[in-house]
PDB file of C-alpha atoms in Angstrom:
ATOM      1  CA  MET A  27      26.130 -12.768  -3.078  1.00 40.00           C
ATOM      2  CA  SER A  28      27.484 -11.331   0.221  1.00 41.00           C
ATOM      3  CA  GLY A  29      26.538 -11.650   3.894  1.00 41.00           C
ATOM      4  CA  ALA A  30      26.271  -7.157   4.376  1.00 41.00           C
ATOM      5  CA  THR A  31      23.918  -7.551   1.791  1.00 50.00           C
ATOM      6  CA  THR A  32      22.027 -10.210   2.815  1.00 53.00           C
ATOM      7  CA  GLY A  33      22.213 -10.113   6.303  1.00 58.00           C
ATOM      8  CA  SER A  34      22.319 -13.245   8.601  1.00 69.00           C
ATOM      9  CA  THR A  35      19.262 -15.292   7.048  1.00 75.00           C
ATOM     10  CA  VAL A  36      20.270 -17.645   4.627  1.00 76.00           C
ATOM     11  CA  PRO A  37      22.988 -19.071   7.326  1.00 77.00           C
ATOM     12  CA  ARG A  38      20.482 -19.070  10.081  1.00 82.00           C
ATOM     13  CA  ARG A  39      18.439 -20.878   8.010  1.00 81.00           C
ATOM     14  CA  GLN A  40      20.520 -23.499   6.985  1.00 80.00           C
ATOM     15  CA  LEU A  41      21.991 -24.198  10.287  1.00 84.00           C
ATOM     16  CA  GLY A  42      17.980 -24.057  11.478  1.00 86.00           C
ATOM     17  CA  ARG A  43      17.680 -27.451   9.936  1.00 84.00           C
ATOM     18  CA  HIS A  44      21.022 -29.182  10.022  1.00 86.00           C
ATOM     19  CA  LEU A  45      20.353 -28.588  13.220  1.00 91.00           C
ATOM     20  CA  ARG A  46      16.251 -30.186  13.021  1.00 89.00           C
ATOM     21  CA  ASP A  47      17.772 -33.012  10.399  1.00 88.00           C
ATOM     22  CA  LEU A  48      20.347 -33.922  13.132  1.00 91.00           C
ATOM     23  CA  ARG A  49      17.878 -33.997  15.860  1.00 93.00           C
ATOM     24  CA  ASN A  50      15.139 -35.674  14.199  1.00 91.00           C
ATOM     25  CA  ALA A  51      17.870 -38.634  13.994  1.00 90.00           C
ATOM     26  CA  SER A  52      18.582 -39.154  17.047  1.00 91.00           C
ATOM     27  CA  ARG A  53      14.808 -39.617  17.046  1.00 92.00           C
ATOM     28  CA  LEU A  54      14.413 -35.827  19.861  1.00 92.00           C
ATOM     29  CA  THR A  55      11.399 -35.092  20.406  1.00 93.00           C
ATOM     30  CA  VAL A  56      11.481 -31.477  20.298  1.00 93.00           C
ATOM     31  CA  ARG A  57       9.944 -31.172  24.265  1.00 94.00           C
ATOM     32  CA  ALA A  58      12.969 -34.137  24.775  1.00 93.00           C
ATOM     33  CA  ALA A  59      15.307 -31.723  23.215  1.00 93.00           C
ATOM     34  CA  ALA A  60      14.747 -29.150  24.711  1.00 93.00           C
ATOM     35  CA  LYS A  61      14.739 -31.599  28.101  1.00 94.00           C
ATOM     36  CA  GLN A  62      17.965 -32.612  27.270  1.00 93.00           C
ATOM     37  CA  LEU A  63      20.050 -29.268  27.250  1.00 93.00           C
ATOM     38  CA  GLU A  64      18.102 -27.472  29.735  1.00 93.00           C
ATOM     39  CA  TRP A  65      17.075 -24.841  26.937  1.00 93.00           C
ATOM     40  CA  SER A  66      12.468 -23.726  26.329  1.00 93.00           C
ATOM     41  CA  GLU A  67      10.870 -25.455  23.321  1.00 92.00           C
ATOM     42  CA  PRO A  68       9.959 -22.656  21.501  1.00 90.00           C
ATOM     43  CA  LYS A  69      14.061 -21.597  21.432  1.00 92.00           C
ATOM     44  CA  ILE A  70      14.777 -25.714  19.697  1.00 93.00           C
ATOM     45  CA  TRP A  71      11.810 -23.855  17.011  1.00 89.00           C
ATOM     46  CA  ARG A  72      13.137 -20.747  16.466  1.00 87.00           C
ATOM     47  CA  ILE A  73      16.548 -21.589  16.436  1.00 91.00           C
ATOM     48  CA  GLU A  74      15.243 -24.880  13.690  1.00 88.00           C
ATOM     49  CA  THR A  75      13.117 -22.249  11.509  1.00 84.00           C
ATOM     50  CA  GLY A  76      16.197 -19.424  10.741  1.00 83.00           C
ATOM     51  CA  GLN A  77      14.919 -17.176  13.807  1.00 81.00           C
ATOM     52  CA  VAL A  78      17.579 -16.442  15.801  1.00 83.00           C
ATOM     53  CA  SER A  79      21.263 -16.104  15.311  1.00 82.00           C
ATOM     54  CA  LEU A  80      23.539 -18.479  17.543  1.00 86.00           C
ATOM     55  CA  ARG A  81      26.486 -18.564  19.764  1.00 89.00           C
ATOM     56  CA  SER A  82      29.065 -21.078  18.435  1.00 89.00           C
ATOM     57  CA  LEU A  83      29.440 -22.662  21.921  1.00 91.00           C
ATOM     58  CA  ASP A  84      25.320 -23.809  21.706  1.00 92.00           C
ATOM     59  CA  VAL A  85      25.513 -24.745  18.557  1.00 91.00           C
ATOM     60  CA  GLU A  86      27.991 -27.399  20.139  1.00 93.00           C
ATOM     61  CA  ALA A  87      26.212 -28.159  23.031  1.00 93.00           C
ATOM     62  CA  MET A  88      22.579 -29.483  20.725  1.00 93.00           C
ATOM     63  CA  CYS A  89      25.658 -31.101  18.055  1.00 93.00           C
ATOM     64  CA  LYS A  90      26.638 -33.052  20.976  1.00 93.00           C
ATOM     65  CA  VAL A  91      23.331 -33.383  22.586  1.00 93.00           C
ATOM     66  CA  TYR A  92      22.496 -35.177  19.331  1.00 93.00           C
ATOM     67  CA  GLY A  93      25.587 -36.765  18.518  1.00 92.00           C
ATOM     68  CA  ALA A  94      26.962 -34.624  16.015  1.00 88.00           C
ATOM     69  CA  ASP A  95      30.708 -35.894  14.050  1.00 90.00           C
ATOM     70  CA  ALA A  96      33.229 -33.749  15.786  1.00 89.00           C
ATOM     71  CA  GLU A  97      33.751 -33.197  11.511  1.00 87.00           C
ATOM     72  CA  LEU A  98      29.926 -31.586  11.428  1.00 88.00           C
ATOM     73  CA  THR A  99      29.917 -30.014  14.275  1.00 89.00           C
ATOM     74  CA  LYS A 100      32.709 -28.152  14.120  1.00 87.00           C
ATOM     75  CA  GLY A 101      31.563 -27.087  10.015  1.00 84.00           C
ATOM     76  CA  LEU A 102      28.206 -26.686  12.356  1.00 88.00           C
ATOM     77  CA  MET A 103      30.003 -23.850  14.845  1.00 86.00           C
ATOM     78  CA  GLY A 104      31.382 -22.292  11.514  1.00 82.00           C
ATOM     79  CA  LEU A 105      28.328 -21.648  10.712  1.00 81.00           C
ATOM     80  CA  ALA A 106      27.212 -20.121  13.522  1.00 83.00           C
ATOM     81  CA  LYS A 107      29.081 -17.535  13.459  1.00 80.00           C
ATOM     82  CA  GLU A 108      27.921 -15.992   9.847  1.00 75.00           C
ATOM     83  CA  THR A 109      24.531 -15.798  11.922  1.00 75.00           C
ATOM     84  CA  LYS A 110      25.414 -12.804  13.141  1.00 75.00           C
ATOM     85  CA  ASN A 111      26.001 -10.941  10.082  1.00 71.00           C
ATOM     86  CA  ARG A 112      23.967  -8.175  10.318  1.00 66.00           C
ATOM     87  CA  GLY A 113      21.934  -6.588   6.779  1.00 64.00           C
ATOM     88  CA  TRP A 114      20.907  -2.811   6.205  1.00 60.00           C
ATOM     89  CA  TRP A 115      17.704  -3.199   7.894  1.00 59.00           C
ATOM     90  CA  HIS A 116      18.551  -4.651  11.131  1.00 60.00           C
ATOM     91  CA  ALA A 117      19.461  -0.616  11.940  1.00 63.00           C
ATOM     92  CA  TYR A 118      14.969  -0.258  11.989  1.00 59.00           C
ATOM     93  CA  GLY A 119      14.805  -3.661  13.736  1.00 60.00           C
ATOM     94  CA  ASP A 120      12.446  -1.098  16.357  1.00 62.00           C
ATOM     95  CA  VAL A 121      10.369  -0.553  13.640  1.00 63.00           C
ATOM     96  CA  ILE A 122       9.731  -4.224  11.788  1.00 63.00           C
ATOM     97  CA  PRO A 123       6.756  -5.871  12.937  1.00 67.00           C
ATOM     98  CA  GLU A 124       8.663  -9.907  14.983  1.00 61.00           C
ATOM     99  CA  GLY A 125       9.557 -12.099  12.137  1.00 65.00           C
ATOM    100  CA  PHE A 126       9.432  -9.800   8.852  1.00 75.00           C
ATOM    101  CA  ASP A 127      13.634  -9.112   9.038  1.00 73.00           C
ATOM    102  CA  LEU A 128      13.455 -13.032   8.337  1.00 77.00           C
ATOM    103  CA  TYR A 129      11.663 -11.820   5.359  1.00 83.00           C
ATOM    104  CA  ILE A 130      13.367  -9.064   4.209  1.00 81.00           C
ATOM    105  CA  GLY A 131      16.421 -10.853   4.358  1.00 80.00           C
ATOM    106  CA  LEU A 132      15.090 -13.763   2.170  1.00 85.00           C
ATOM    107  CA  GLU A 133      14.078 -11.445  -0.025  1.00 88.00           C
ATOM    108  CA  GLU A 134      17.028  -9.808  -0.503  1.00 83.00           C
ATOM    109  CA  ALA A 135      18.545 -13.197  -1.291  1.00 83.00           C
ATOM    110  CA  ALA A 136      16.555 -14.101  -3.780  1.00 88.00           C
ATOM    111  CA  GLU A 137      17.278 -14.551  -8.028  1.00 92.00           C
ATOM    112  CA  ARG A 138      13.012 -14.535  -8.964  1.00 94.00           C
ATOM    113  CA  LEU A 139       9.712 -13.358  -7.025  1.00 95.00           C
ATOM    114  CA  SER A 140       6.427 -14.747  -8.367  1.00 97.00           C
ATOM    115  CA  TRP A 141       3.797 -12.387  -5.793  1.00 96.00           C
ATOM    116  CA  TYR A 142       0.577 -12.763  -6.553  1.00 97.00           C
ATOM    117  CA  GLU A 143      -1.850  -9.519  -4.166  1.00 96.00           C
ATOM    118  CA  ALA A 144      -5.711  -9.601  -4.542  1.00 95.00           C
ATOM    119  CA  GLU A 145      -6.542  -5.939  -2.784  1.00 95.00           C
ATOM    120  CA  LEU A 146      -3.040  -4.230  -2.289  1.00 96.00           C
ATOM    121  CA  VAL A 147      -0.173  -3.007  -4.740  1.00 97.00           C
ATOM    122  CA  PRO A 148       3.263  -4.966  -2.770  1.00 94.00           C
ATOM    123  CA  GLY A 149       5.211  -3.313  -0.380  1.00 92.00           C
ATOM    124  CA  LEU A 150       7.503  -3.835  -3.090  1.00 94.00           C
ATOM    125  CA  PHE A 151       5.831  -1.570  -5.491  1.00 96.00           C
ATOM    126  CA  GLN A 152       4.719   1.301  -2.939  1.00 96.00           C
ATOM    127  CA  THR A 153       5.685   5.031  -3.226  1.00 96.00           C
ATOM    128  CA  PRO A 154       6.026   6.719   0.252  1.00 96.00           C
ATOM    129  CA  ASP A 155       2.458   8.327   0.188  1.00 96.00           C
ATOM    130  CA  TYR A 156       0.484   4.648  -0.440  1.00 97.00           C
ATOM    131  CA  ALA A 157       2.636   3.022   2.165  1.00 95.00           C
ATOM    132  CA  ARG A 158       2.489   6.041   4.455  1.00 94.00           C
ATOM    133  CA  ALA A 159      -1.057   6.220   4.304  1.00 95.00           C
ATOM    134  CA  LEU A 160      -1.147   2.091   4.583  1.00 93.00           C
ATOM    135  CA  ILE A 161       0.878   2.557   7.871  1.00 91.00           C
ATOM    136  CA  LYS A 162      -0.601   5.129   9.274  1.00 91.00           C
ATOM    137  CA  ARG A 163      -4.029   3.588   8.864  1.00 89.00           C
ATOM    138  CA  SER A 164      -3.048   0.235  10.543  1.00 84.00           C
ATOM    139  CA  LYS A 165      -2.181   1.333  13.814  1.00 83.00           C
ATOM    140  CA  PRO A 166      -3.865   5.420  13.850  1.00 84.00           C
ATOM    141  CA  GLU A 167      -2.039   5.829  16.848  1.00 86.00           C
ATOM    142  CA  ARG A 168       2.215   5.871  15.745  1.00 85.00           C
ATOM    143  CA  ASN A 169       3.513   9.242  15.647  1.00 89.00           C
ATOM    144  CA  ASP A 170       4.784  10.290  13.068  1.00 90.00           C
ATOM    145  CA  ALA A 171       8.192  10.284  13.605  1.00 90.00           C
ATOM    146  CA  GLU A 172       7.487   5.659  13.598  1.00 88.00           C
ATOM    147  CA  VAL A 173       5.608   6.667  10.567  1.00 90.00           C
ATOM    148  CA  GLU A 174       8.637   7.396   8.819  1.00 92.00           C
ATOM    149  CA  ARG A 175      10.907   5.366   9.621  1.00 90.00           C
ATOM    150  CA  ARG A 176       8.177   2.506   8.319  1.00 88.00           C
ATOM    151  CA  VAL A 177       7.915   4.106   5.474  1.00 92.00           C
ATOM    152  CA  HIS A 178      11.664   4.330   5.058  1.00 89.00           C
ATOM    153  CA  VAL A 179      12.177   0.733   5.453  1.00 87.00           C
ATOM    154  CA  ARG A 180       9.275   0.271   2.636  1.00 88.00           C
ATOM    155  CA  VAL A 181      10.730   2.394   0.785  1.00 89.00           C
ATOM    156  CA  THR A 182      14.668   1.419   0.946  1.00 88.00           C
ATOM    157  CA  ARG A 183      13.528  -2.669   0.325  1.00 89.00           C
ATOM    158  CA  GLN A 184      12.770  -1.518  -3.276  1.00 90.00           C
ATOM    159  CA  ALA A 185      16.067  -0.470  -3.645  1.00 88.00           C
ATOM    160  CA  LEU A 186      17.039  -4.449  -5.006  1.00 88.00           C
ATOM    161  CA  LEU A 187      14.748  -3.658  -8.227  1.00 91.00           C
ATOM    162  CA  ARG A 188      17.272  -1.444  -9.495  1.00 86.00           C
ATOM    163  CA  ARG A 189      20.779  -2.617  -7.441  1.00 84.00           C
ATOM    164  CA  VAL A 190      23.649  -2.991 -10.795  1.00 81.00           C
ATOM    165  CA  THR A 191      24.900  -6.770  -9.424  1.00 81.00           C
ATOM    166  CA  ALA A 192      21.755  -9.463 -10.058  1.00 83.00           C
ATOM    167  CA  PRO A 193      18.205  -7.341  -9.152  1.00 89.00           C
ATOM    168  CA  PRO A 194      16.143 -10.432  -9.234  1.00 92.00           C
ATOM    169  CA  LYS A 195      13.626 -11.132 -11.675  1.00 95.00           C
ATOM    170  CA  VAL A 196       9.730  -9.728  -9.521  1.00 96.00           C
ATOM    171  CA  ASP A 197       6.393 -11.698 -11.671  1.00 97.00           C
ATOM    172  CA  VAL A 198       3.375 -10.156  -9.739  1.00 97.00           C
ATOM    173  CA  VAL A 199      -0.152  -9.946 -10.317  1.00 98.00           C
ATOM    174  CA  LEU A 200      -2.391  -8.105  -9.162  1.00 98.00           C
ATOM    175  CA  ASN A 201      -6.259  -8.752  -8.914  1.00 97.00           C
ATOM    176  CA  GLU A 202      -7.585  -5.238 -11.021  1.00 97.00           C
ATOM    177  CA  ALA A 203      -9.480  -4.439  -7.082  1.00 96.00           C
ATOM    178  CA  VAL A 204      -5.861  -3.144  -6.450  1.00 97.00           C
ATOM    179  CA  LEU A 205      -5.884  -0.410  -8.602  1.00 97.00           C
ATOM    180  CA  ARG A 206     -10.223   0.411  -8.516  1.00 95.00           C
ATOM    181  CA  ARG A 207      -9.373   1.400  -4.598  1.00 94.00           C
ATOM    182  CA  PRO A 208      -7.841   5.017  -4.338  1.00 95.00           C
ATOM    183  CA  VAL A 209      -5.888   4.393  -0.984  1.00 95.00           C
ATOM    184  CA  GLY A 210      -4.361   7.530   0.259  1.00 94.00           C
ATOM    185  CA  GLY A 211      -6.736   9.587  -2.015  1.00 95.00           C
ATOM    186  CA  VAL A 212      -6.675  10.260  -5.815  1.00 95.00           C
ATOM    187  CA  GLU A 213      -3.355  12.234  -6.360  1.00 95.00           C
ATOM    188  CA  VAL A 214      -2.228   9.578  -4.409  1.00 96.00           C
ATOM    189  CA  MET A 215      -3.688   6.286  -6.031  1.00 96.00           C
ATOM    190  CA  ALA A 216      -3.092   7.351  -9.341  1.00 96.00           C
ATOM    191  CA  GLU A 217       0.735   8.331  -8.382  1.00 96.00           C
ATOM    192  CA  GLN A 218       0.827   4.893  -7.290  1.00 97.00           C
ATOM    193  CA  LEU A 219      -0.200   3.733 -10.786  1.00 97.00           C
ATOM    194  CA  ALA A 220       1.939   5.814 -12.789  1.00 96.00           C
ATOM    195  CA  HIS A 221       4.230   4.029 -10.891  1.00 96.00           C
ATOM    196  CA  LEU A 222       3.738   0.864 -11.293  1.00 97.00           C
ATOM    197  CA  VAL A 223       3.652   1.895 -15.668  1.00 97.00           C
ATOM    198  CA  TYR A 224       7.354   3.204 -14.548  1.00 96.00           C
ATOM    199  CA  LEU A 225       8.295   0.083 -12.614  1.00 95.00           C
ATOM    200  CA  ASN A 226       6.705  -2.160 -15.557  1.00 95.00           C
ATOM    201  CA  GLU A 227       9.090  -0.664 -18.146  1.00 94.00           C
ATOM    202  CA  LEU A 228      11.854  -2.670 -16.080  1.00 93.00           C
ATOM    203  CA  ASP A 229      13.018  -5.585 -17.768  1.00 92.00           C
ATOM    204  CA  SER A 230      13.577  -7.692 -14.564  1.00 93.00           C
ATOM    205  CA  VAL A 231      10.023  -6.485 -13.076  1.00 96.00           C
ATOM    206  CA  SER A 232       6.437  -8.433 -15.045  1.00 97.00           C
ATOM    207  CA  ILE A 233       4.007  -6.879 -13.473  1.00 97.00           C
ATOM    208  CA  ARG A 234       0.009  -8.167 -14.922  1.00 97.00           C
ATOM    209  CA  VAL A 235      -3.657  -7.667 -13.797  1.00 98.00           C
ATOM    210  CA  VAL A 236      -6.275  -9.894 -13.521  1.00 97.00           C
ATOM    211  CA  PRO A 237      -9.586  -8.183 -14.810  1.00 96.00           C
ATOM    212  CA  TYR A 238     -12.621  -7.918 -13.319  1.00 95.00           C
ATOM    213  CA  ALA A 239     -13.798  -9.333 -17.271  1.00 95.00           C
ATOM    214  CA  ALA A 240     -11.246 -13.001 -15.707  1.00 94.00           C
ATOM    215  CA  GLY A 241     -14.114 -14.218 -13.434  1.00 93.00           C
ATOM    216  CA  LEU A 242     -13.482 -16.579 -11.393  1.00 93.00           C
ATOM    217  CA  HIS A 243      -9.335 -17.992 -11.116  1.00 95.00           C
ATOM    218  CA  GLU A 244      -7.231 -19.101  -8.764  1.00 94.00           C
ATOM    219  CA  GLY A 245      -5.978 -16.562  -6.584  1.00 93.00           C
ATOM    220  CA  LEU A 246      -9.304 -15.988  -5.428  1.00 92.00           C
ATOM    221  CA  MET A 247      -9.413 -19.196  -3.346  1.00 93.00           C
ATOM    222  CA  SER A 248      -5.936 -18.939  -2.765  1.00 95.00           C
ATOM    223  CA  GLY A 249      -5.430 -15.673  -1.749  1.00 94.00           C
ATOM    224  CA  PRO A 250      -2.339 -13.531  -1.925  1.00 95.00           C
ATOM    225  CA  PHE A 251       1.211 -15.266  -1.283  1.00 96.00           C
ATOM    226  CA  VAL A 252       5.576 -14.878  -2.459  1.00 95.00           C
ATOM    227  CA  THR A 253       7.228 -18.003  -3.802  1.00 95.00           C
ATOM    228  CA  LEU A 254      10.065 -16.628  -3.482  1.00 92.00           C
ATOM    229  CA  HIS A 255      13.113 -18.557  -5.371  1.00 93.00           C
ATOM    230  CA  PHE A 256      17.274 -18.076  -4.606  1.00 89.00           C
ATOM    231  CA  PRO A 257      20.526 -19.015  -6.302  1.00 85.00           C
ATOM    232  CA  SER A 258      22.473 -21.963  -6.761  1.00 78.00           C
ATOM    233  CA  ASP A 259      25.612 -23.001  -5.178  1.00 69.00           C
ATOM    234  CA  GLY A 260      28.892 -23.484  -6.682  1.00 64.00           C
ATOM    235  CA  ASN A 261      27.683 -26.882  -6.523  1.00 68.00           C
ATOM    236  CA  GLY A 262      24.282 -26.116  -8.163  1.00 66.00           C
ATOM    237  CA  ARG A 263      22.430 -26.300  -5.154  1.00 72.00           C
ATOM    238  CA  ASN A 264      19.983 -24.360  -4.312  1.00 70.00           C
ATOM    239  CA  ALA A 265      21.777 -21.918  -1.486  1.00 68.00           C
ATOM    240  CA  GLU A 266      17.711 -22.068  -0.613  1.00 78.00           C
ATOM    241  CA  PRO A 267      14.967 -23.868  -0.347  1.00 87.00           C
ATOM    242  CA  PRO A 268      11.857 -22.304  -2.325  1.00 90.00           C
ATOM    243  CA  THR A 269       9.685 -20.937   0.293  1.00 89.00           C
ATOM    244  CA  VAL A 270       6.207 -20.238  -0.169  1.00 92.00           C
ATOM    245  CA  TYR A 271       6.078 -16.389   1.917  1.00 90.00           C
ATOM    246  CA  VAL A 272       1.441 -16.211   3.366  1.00 91.00           C
ATOM    247  CA  GLU A 273       1.014 -12.671   6.073  1.00 88.00           C
ATOM    248  CA  GLY A 274      -1.748 -13.697   8.140  1.00 81.00           C
ATOM    249  CA  PHE A 275      -3.241 -10.040   9.810  1.00 80.00           C
ATOM    250  CA  THR A 276      -0.857 -11.912  12.833  1.00 75.00           C
ATOM    251  CA  GLY A 277       1.368 -13.990  11.557  1.00 76.00           C
ATOM    252  CA  ALA A 278       3.137 -15.071   8.204  1.00 82.00           C
ATOM    253  CA  LEU A 279       3.901 -18.520   7.202  1.00 86.00           C
ATOM    254  CA  TYR A 280       7.184 -20.357   5.362  1.00 86.00           C
ATOM    255  CA  LEU A 281       6.575 -23.159   4.049  1.00 88.00           C
ATOM    256  CA  ASP A 282       9.154 -25.170   1.976  1.00 86.00           C
ATOM    257  CA  LYS A 283       8.298 -28.227   1.540  1.00 89.00           C
ATOM    258  CA  PRO A 284       8.320 -29.615  -2.101  1.00 91.00           C
ATOM    259  CA  ASN A 285       4.281 -30.494  -1.907  1.00 94.00           C
ATOM    260  CA  GLU A 286       3.646 -27.430  -0.478  1.00 94.00           C
ATOM    261  CA  VAL A 287       5.455 -25.145  -3.135  1.00 94.00           C
ATOM    262  CA  GLU A 288       4.753 -27.452  -5.785  1.00 96.00           C
ATOM    263  CA  ARG A 289       0.615 -26.444  -5.064  1.00 96.00           C
ATOM    264  CA  TYR A 290       1.924 -22.540  -5.396  1.00 96.00           C
ATOM    265  CA  GLU A 291       4.062 -22.097  -8.139  1.00 97.00           C
ATOM    266  CA  SER A 292       0.532 -23.839  -9.030  1.00 97.00           C
ATOM    267  CA  ALA A 293      -1.090 -21.213  -8.176  1.00 96.00           C
ATOM    268  CA  PHE A 294       1.013 -19.191 -10.199  1.00 97.00           C
ATOM    269  CA  THR A 295       0.428 -20.740 -13.458  1.00 97.00           C
ATOM    270  CA  SER A 296      -2.673 -20.113 -13.952  1.00 97.00           C
ATOM    271  CA  ILE A 297      -3.009 -16.982 -11.592  1.00 97.00           C
ATOM    272  CA  TRP A 298      -0.698 -15.384 -14.637  1.00 97.00           C
ATOM    273  CA  GLY A 299      -3.148 -16.945 -17.002  1.00 96.00           C
ATOM    274  CA  SER A 300      -5.766 -14.957 -16.546  1.00 97.00           C
ATOM    275  CA  ALA A 301      -4.595 -12.477 -16.450  1.00 97.00           C
ATOM    276  CA  LEU A 302      -3.930  -9.574 -19.477  1.00 97.00           C
ATOM    277  CA  ASP A 303      -0.533  -9.398 -20.990  1.00 96.00           C
ATOM    278  CA  GLU A 304       1.290  -6.948 -20.579  1.00 92.00           C
ATOM    279  CA  ALA A 305       0.737  -4.827 -22.976  1.00 95.00           C
ATOM    280  CA  GLY A 306      -3.199  -5.119 -22.153  1.00 97.00           C
ATOM    281  CA  SER A 307      -2.450  -5.026 -18.269  1.00 97.00           C
ATOM    282  CA  THR A 308      -0.047  -1.647 -18.620  1.00 96.00           C
ATOM    283  CA  SER A 309      -2.792   0.247 -20.746  1.00 97.00           C
ATOM    284  CA  LEU A 310      -5.637  -0.642 -17.271  1.00 97.00           C
ATOM    285  CA  LEU A 311      -3.079   0.921 -15.557  1.00 97.00           C
ATOM    286  CA  LYS A 312      -3.379   3.915 -17.584  1.00 96.00           C
ATOM    287  CA  GLN A 313      -7.388   3.530 -17.798  1.00 95.00           C
ATOM    288  CA  ALA A 314      -7.661   3.404 -14.641  1.00 95.00           C
ATOM    289  CA  ALA A 315      -5.777   6.378 -13.732  1.00 94.00           C
ATOM    290  CA  ARG A 316      -6.863   8.903 -15.820  1.00 93.00           C
ATOM    291  CA  GLU A 317     -11.052   7.934 -14.671  1.00 93.00           C
ATOM    292  CA  LEU A 318      -9.661   8.278 -11.229  1.00 88.00           C
ATOM    293  CA  THR A 319      -8.376  12.135 -12.422  1.00 83.00           C
ATOM    294  CA  LYS A 320     -11.583  12.496 -14.033  1.00 76.00           C
TER     295      LYS A 320
END
């Protein structure tokens, strides 16, 4: 898992956690730390949540305030240099929503994703025309060039499904409503459903559908989410803790506390159990496409 592939996301998150733990160990609040460093509180928060890269000198200053020893300070200063790595998506910073670069980096680094969607096809599975319809609808004032760059980012993300080296295992559950809503029109949606059938044939992808007949199920309470699991390092520890990504209308949540992750994993297991098996799901995808084009 090279820096060129994952960019700076994982090093930024790792460094942020180390610095947060040091601050807590020194019994400093975010406000007190910001005051001593002569920084703003939001800057400390962005550092600790892995949203920004860091200079080695900034890390050295933080370690001094937090009372870290020389050896740990040196190690964290080295880690700071890795937060400068750039993934392919950094070239599209002008069209990637604020903060979403963090998610893309985690997605690139993950070895397994468990995904539930209630209303729309996940971005990782969208055809260009389906993505284009959504992007245009979200902000009609966007010009064609910006729309196409956004579509290109979404399609480029999908390369990880077919990458030669360790493609992630992706388990997805869709509500039947996703299949029945003709986003972009009948032809666009029929093509999108055919694409889902194709993806379901990949060894690394499993798409299940919860039919209307299933009635009340856990996903109706949890809402859409994706849980990302990461590979182990040389010592058998996860490079990153499992993380739940929950996208909202005005922002996103990254949840990695064990009790939070456990609750969402339990929800996904329940939703998966409410879904049709793979053959039944593929059959329903094909049926929905036929009914669209009648």
